[in-house]
Amino acid sequence: MNRKKLIAGNWKMNGSLQANEALVRAVVAGLPAAGEGAGANVGSGADVALCVPAPYLAQVQSLVQASALDLGAQDVSVHASGAYTGEVSAAMLREFGARYVIVGHSERRQYHGETDAQVADKAKAALAAGITPIVCVGETLAEREAGQTEAVVKRQLAAVIHVNGHCISEIVVAYEPVWAIGTGRTATPEQAQQVHAVLRAQLHAASTRDDRVRILYGGSMNAANAASLLAQPDIDGGLIGGASLKSADFLQIIAAARAAAA
Ligand code: PEP
């Protein structure tokens, strides 16, 4: 199946009202106009989302209105409401137009102790609210060097499959080797493809509709390496951190996704 590519920017904890406005306006202005040649509408070649810090959802929601950009968040509570100070529910994200939410990013697993089971529950909470979870999996350098890459990513994804059962075809998966995030060190296209193929097979075994699930690569994807990564048969897009904060770089990655889809 030819899956539509998805390029999702993860701003992490960056931004200000002023900087966000400049960045989003530059991205919107740089997107090809609808009808500008075959596949020129970004909507026809690749989906694009911006996953922003929660306080900026309202601002970015209004900035992306009437553009082809979708809005996303970076985390969600497993709870629906109540005495959970500091948490943000999926219903709240939905009210601000979030179409996606990142769950289980390695920074949350590492710095906030999120477990596979919590990540699975977060994916469930998102799905229940009609939001697509972007489920991150990935091994550390030590795990890769110990030959555990496959076992680690399969364990992380298995937890999400176990809890979300028949809804699993509604998720997006992001393979993000921890050693490649924010380090400038990217997995080679072959290394990434190898893991994506493992994840694809795991999804296939779990669902008859697995071919709908997009598997993104994340980890220092940039304007220079995007095309070769996105050319791999099982790489359906990218989760982009640092390069999503620079409009020119982000636009080049979007262009690479559109070219790969053409
Ligand atoms: C990320 O934060 O998900 C990420 C992939 O970051 P970077 O692109 O900066 O490595």
Coordinates of C-alpha atoms and ligand atoms in Angstrom, one line a residue:
M1 CA 0.0 0.0 0.0
N2 CA 1.2 3.5 -0.8
R3 CA 0.9 5.3 2.5
K4 CA 0.7 9.1 2.4
K5 CA 3.9 10.4 4.0
L6 CA 3.6 12.3 7.3
I7 CA 6.1 15.0 8.4
A8 CA 5.6 15.9 12.0
G9 CA 7.6 18.7 13.7
N10 CA 8.3 18.3 17.4
W11 CA 9.1 21.7 18.8
K12 CA 9.9 20.2 22.2
M13 CA 10.0 22.9 24.9
N14 CA 10.9 25.7 22.5
G15 CA 9.0 28.8 21.4
S16 CA 7.5 32.1 22.3
L17 CA 4.4 33.8 21.0
Q18 CA 6.6 36.0 18.8
A19 CA 8.9 33.2 17.5
N20 CA 6.0 30.8 16.9
E21 CA 4.1 33.3 14.8
A22 CA 7.2 34.0 12.6
L23 CA 7.9 30.3 12.3
V24 CA 4.4 29.2 11.4
R25 CA 3.9 32.0 9.0
A26 CA 7.1 31.2 7.2
V27 CA 6.2 27.5 6.9
V28 CA 2.7 28.3 5.7
A29 CA 4.1 30.8 3.1
G30 CA 6.6 28.3 1.9
L31 CA 4.2 25.5 1.3
P32 CA 3.3 25.0 -2.4
A33 CA 0.0 26.6 -3.3
A34 CA -2.9 24.3 -4.0
G35 CA -3.1 23.4 -7.7
E36 CA 0.5 24.4 -8.4
G37 CA 1.3 21.5 -10.7
A38 CA 0.8 17.8 -10.1
G39 CA 0.9 16.9 -6.4
A40 CA 1.8 20.5 -5.5
N41 CA -0.8 20.8 -2.8
V42 CA 1.0 19.6 0.3
G43 CA -2.2 17.8 1.2
S44 CA -1.9 15.5 -1.8
G45 CA 1.7 14.5 -1.3
A46 CA 2.4 14.6 2.4
D47 CA 0.6 15.4 5.6
V48 CA 2.4 17.9 7.8
A49 CA 1.8 18.5 11.5
L50 CA 3.3 20.8 14.2
C51 CA 3.5 19.3 17.7
V52 CA 3.7 22.3 19.9
P53 CA 4.0 22.9 23.7
A54 CA 0.5 22.8 25.3
P55 CA 0.3 26.5 26.2
Y56 CA 0.7 27.4 22.5
L57 CA -2.0 25.1 21.1
A58 CA -4.5 28.0 20.9
Q59 CA -2.1 30.3 19.2
V60 CA -0.9 27.8 16.6
Q61 CA -4.5 26.5 16.1
S62 CA -5.4 29.9 14.8
L63 CA -2.2 30.3 12.8
V64 CA -2.7 27.0 10.9
Q65 CA -6.3 27.6 10.2
A66 CA -7.0 27.6 6.5
S67 CA -3.6 26.1 5.8
A68 CA -2.7 22.4 5.1
L69 CA -0.9 22.1 8.4
D70 CA -2.3 20.0 11.2
L71 CA -1.8 20.6 14.9
G72 CA -0.4 18.2 17.4
A73 CA 0.6 18.0 21.1
Q74 CA 3.6 16.4 22.8
D75 CA 2.1 14.5 25.6
V76 CA -1.3 13.5 27.1
S77 CA -2.6 12.3 30.4
V78 CA -3.9 8.8 30.8
H79 CA -6.7 10.2 32.9
A80 CA -9.9 11.8 31.5
S81 CA -10.2 14.5 34.2
G82 CA -9.9 15.1 37.9
A83 CA -7.2 15.7 40.6
Y84 CA -4.1 15.3 38.4
T85 CA -2.4 18.6 38.8
G86 CA -0.3 19.6 35.8
E87 CA -1.8 17.0 33.5
V88 CA -3.6 17.8 30.2
S89 CA -6.4 15.5 29.0
A90 CA -7.0 14.2 25.5
A91 CA -10.4 16.0 25.5
M92 CA -8.6 19.3 26.2
L93 CA -6.2 18.7 23.4
R94 CA -9.1 17.9 21.1
E95 CA -10.9 21.2 22.1
F96 CA -7.9 23.1 20.7
G97 CA -7.9 21.1 17.4
A98 CA -5.1 18.7 18.1
R99 CA -5.2 15.9 15.5
Y100 CA -2.0 14.2 16.7
V101 CA -0.2 13.7 20.0
I102 CA 3.2 12.3 20.6
V103 CA 3.3 9.6 23.2
G104 CA 6.3 7.8 24.7
H105 CA 8.9 10.2 23.4
S106 CA 12.3 9.0 24.7
E107 CA 12.7 12.2 26.6
R108 CA 9.5 11.4 28.5
R109 CA 10.6 7.8 29.1
Q110 CA 14.0 9.0 30.2
Y111 CA 13.3 12.1 32.3
H112 CA 9.8 11.4 33.5
G113 CA 10.1 7.6 34.0
E114 CA 7.2 6.7 31.6
T115 CA 6.8 3.0 31.3
D116 CA 5.7 0.9 28.3
A117 CA 2.3 0.4 30.1
Q118 CA 1.8 4.2 30.6
V119 CA 2.7 4.9 27.0
A120 CA 0.1 2.3 25.9
D121 CA -2.5 3.9 28.2
K122 CA -1.7 7.4 26.8
A123 CA -2.2 6.0 23.2
K124 CA -5.6 4.6 24.4
A125 CA -6.6 8.0 25.9
A126 CA -5.7 9.8 22.7
L127 CA -7.6 7.3 20.5
A128 CA -10.7 7.5 22.7
A129 CA -10.7 11.3 22.1
G130 CA -10.3 10.9 18.3
I131 CA -6.6 12.0 18.4
T132 CA -4.0 10.0 16.5
P133 CA -1.1 9.0 18.9
I134 CA 2.4 9.1 17.4
V135 CA 3.9 6.3 19.5
C136 CA 7.6 6.6 19.8
V137 CA 9.9 3.6 20.2
G138 CA 13.6 3.3 20.1
E139 CA 16.7 1.8 21.6
T140 CA 19.6 3.5 23.5
L141 CA 23.1 3.3 22.2
A142 CA 24.0 0.7 24.9
E143 CA 21.0 -1.4 23.8
R144 CA 22.0 -1.2 20.2
E145 CA 25.6 -2.2 21.0
A146 CA 24.3 -5.1 23.0
G147 CA 22.4 -6.3 20.0
Q148 CA 19.0 -5.6 21.7
T149 CA 17.5 -3.1 19.2
E150 CA 14.9 -5.4 17.8
A151 CA 13.9 -6.8 21.2
V152 CA 13.5 -3.3 22.7
V153 CA 11.4 -1.8 20.0
K154 CA 9.2 -4.9 19.8
R155 CA 8.6 -4.8 23.5
Q156 CA 7.7 -1.1 23.4
L157 CA 5.3 -1.6 20.5
A158 CA 3.9 -4.8 21.9
A159 CA 2.7 -3.0 25.0
V160 CA 0.7 -0.5 22.8
I161 CA -0.7 -3.3 20.6
H162 CA -1.8 -5.3 23.7
V163 CA -3.8 -2.4 25.2
N164 CA -5.2 -1.0 22.0
G165 CA -6.1 -4.2 20.2
H166 CA -8.3 -3.6 17.2
C167 CA -7.7 0.2 17.2
I168 CA -4.0 -0.4 16.4
S169 CA -4.5 0.5 12.8
E170 CA -5.3 4.1 13.9
I171 CA -1.9 4.9 15.4
V172 CA 1.3 6.3 13.9
V173 CA 4.6 4.8 15.0
A174 CA 7.8 6.7 15.2
Y175 CA 11.1 4.8 15.3
E176 CA 13.5 7.1 17.1
P177 CA 16.8 5.6 18.1
V178 CA 17.7 7.5 21.3
W179 CA 21.3 7.9 20.2
A180 CA 20.2 9.8 17.2
I181 CA 17.9 12.3 18.8
G182 CA 19.3 15.8 19.0
T183 CA 22.8 14.4 18.5
G184 CA 23.4 15.1 14.8
R185 CA 24.0 11.4 14.5
T186 CA 21.5 9.8 12.2
A187 CA 20.7 6.2 11.6
T188 CA 21.7 5.3 8.1
P189 CA 18.8 4.7 5.7
E190 CA 19.6 1.0 5.9
Q191 CA 19.8 0.8 9.7
A192 CA 16.4 2.7 9.9
Q193 CA 14.8 0.5 7.2
Q194 CA 15.9 -2.6 9.0
V195 CA 14.1 -1.6 12.2
H196 CA 11.1 -0.2 10.3
A197 CA 10.7 -3.6 8.6
V198 CA 10.6 -5.3 12.0
L199 CA 8.0 -3.0 13.2
R200 CA 5.9 -3.4 10.0
A201 CA 6.0 -7.1 10.4
Q202 CA 4.9 -6.8 14.0
L203 CA 2.0 -4.6 13.1
H204 CA 1.1 -7.0 10.3
A205 CA 0.9 -9.9 12.7
A206 CA -1.3 -7.8 15.0
S207 CA -3.8 -6.4 12.6
T208 CA -5.4 -7.0 9.2
R209 CA -5.4 -3.3 8.6
D210 CA -1.8 -2.7 9.5
D211 CA -1.0 -1.2 6.0
R212 CA -2.8 2.0 7.2
V213 CA -0.2 2.6 9.9
R214 CA 2.5 5.0 9.1
I215 CA 6.0 4.4 10.6
L216 CA 8.0 7.6 10.9
Y217 CA 11.7 7.9 11.4
G218 CA 13.0 10.4 13.9
G219 CA 16.6 11.2 15.0
S220 CA 18.5 14.1 13.5
M221 CA 16.5 14.0 10.2
N222 CA 17.4 17.2 8.4
A223 CA 17.3 18.8 5.0
A224 CA 20.4 17.0 3.8
N225 CA 19.5 13.4 4.8
A226 CA 15.7 13.4 4.5
A227 CA 15.5 12.3 0.9
S228 CA 17.5 9.2 1.4
L229 CA 15.7 8.2 4.6
L230 CA 12.3 8.8 3.0
A231 CA 13.2 6.7 0.0
Q232 CA 13.2 3.6 2.1
P233 CA 10.2 1.3 1.5
D234 CA 9.1 1.2 5.1
I235 CA 9.8 4.8 6.1
D236 CA 6.5 6.7 5.8
G237 CA 7.6 10.0 7.1
G238 CA 9.6 11.8 9.8
L239 CA 9.3 13.1 13.3
I240 CA 11.5 16.1 13.2
G241 CA 12.9 17.9 16.3
G242 CA 15.6 20.5 15.8
A243 CA 15.1 21.0 12.1
S244 CA 11.4 21.8 12.6
L245 CA 12.4 25.0 14.3
K246 CA 14.0 26.4 11.2
S247 CA 11.4 27.1 8.5
A248 CA 13.8 26.6 5.6
D249 CA 15.0 23.3 6.8
F250 CA 11.5 22.1 7.7
L251 CA 10.2 23.1 4.2
Q252 CA 13.0 21.2 2.6
I253 CA 12.1 18.1 4.5
I254 CA 8.5 18.5 3.5
A255 CA 9.6 18.9 -0.2
A256 CA 11.6 15.7 0.1
A257 CA 8.6 13.8 1.5
R258 CA 6.5 15.1 -1.4
A259 CA 9.1 14.1 -3.9
A260 CA 9.4 10.6 -2.4
A261 CA 5.6 10.3 -2.7
A262 CA 5.5 11.5 -6.3
Ligands
PEP1 C1 12.6 14.3 18.3 O1 12.6 15.1 19.2 O2 11.7 13.6 18.2 C2 13.7 14.3 17.3 C3 13.8 13.4 16.4 O3 14.7 15.3 17.5 P1 15.9 15.7 16.5 O4 15.3 15.8 15.1 O5 16.3 17.0 17.0 O6 16.9 14.6 16.6

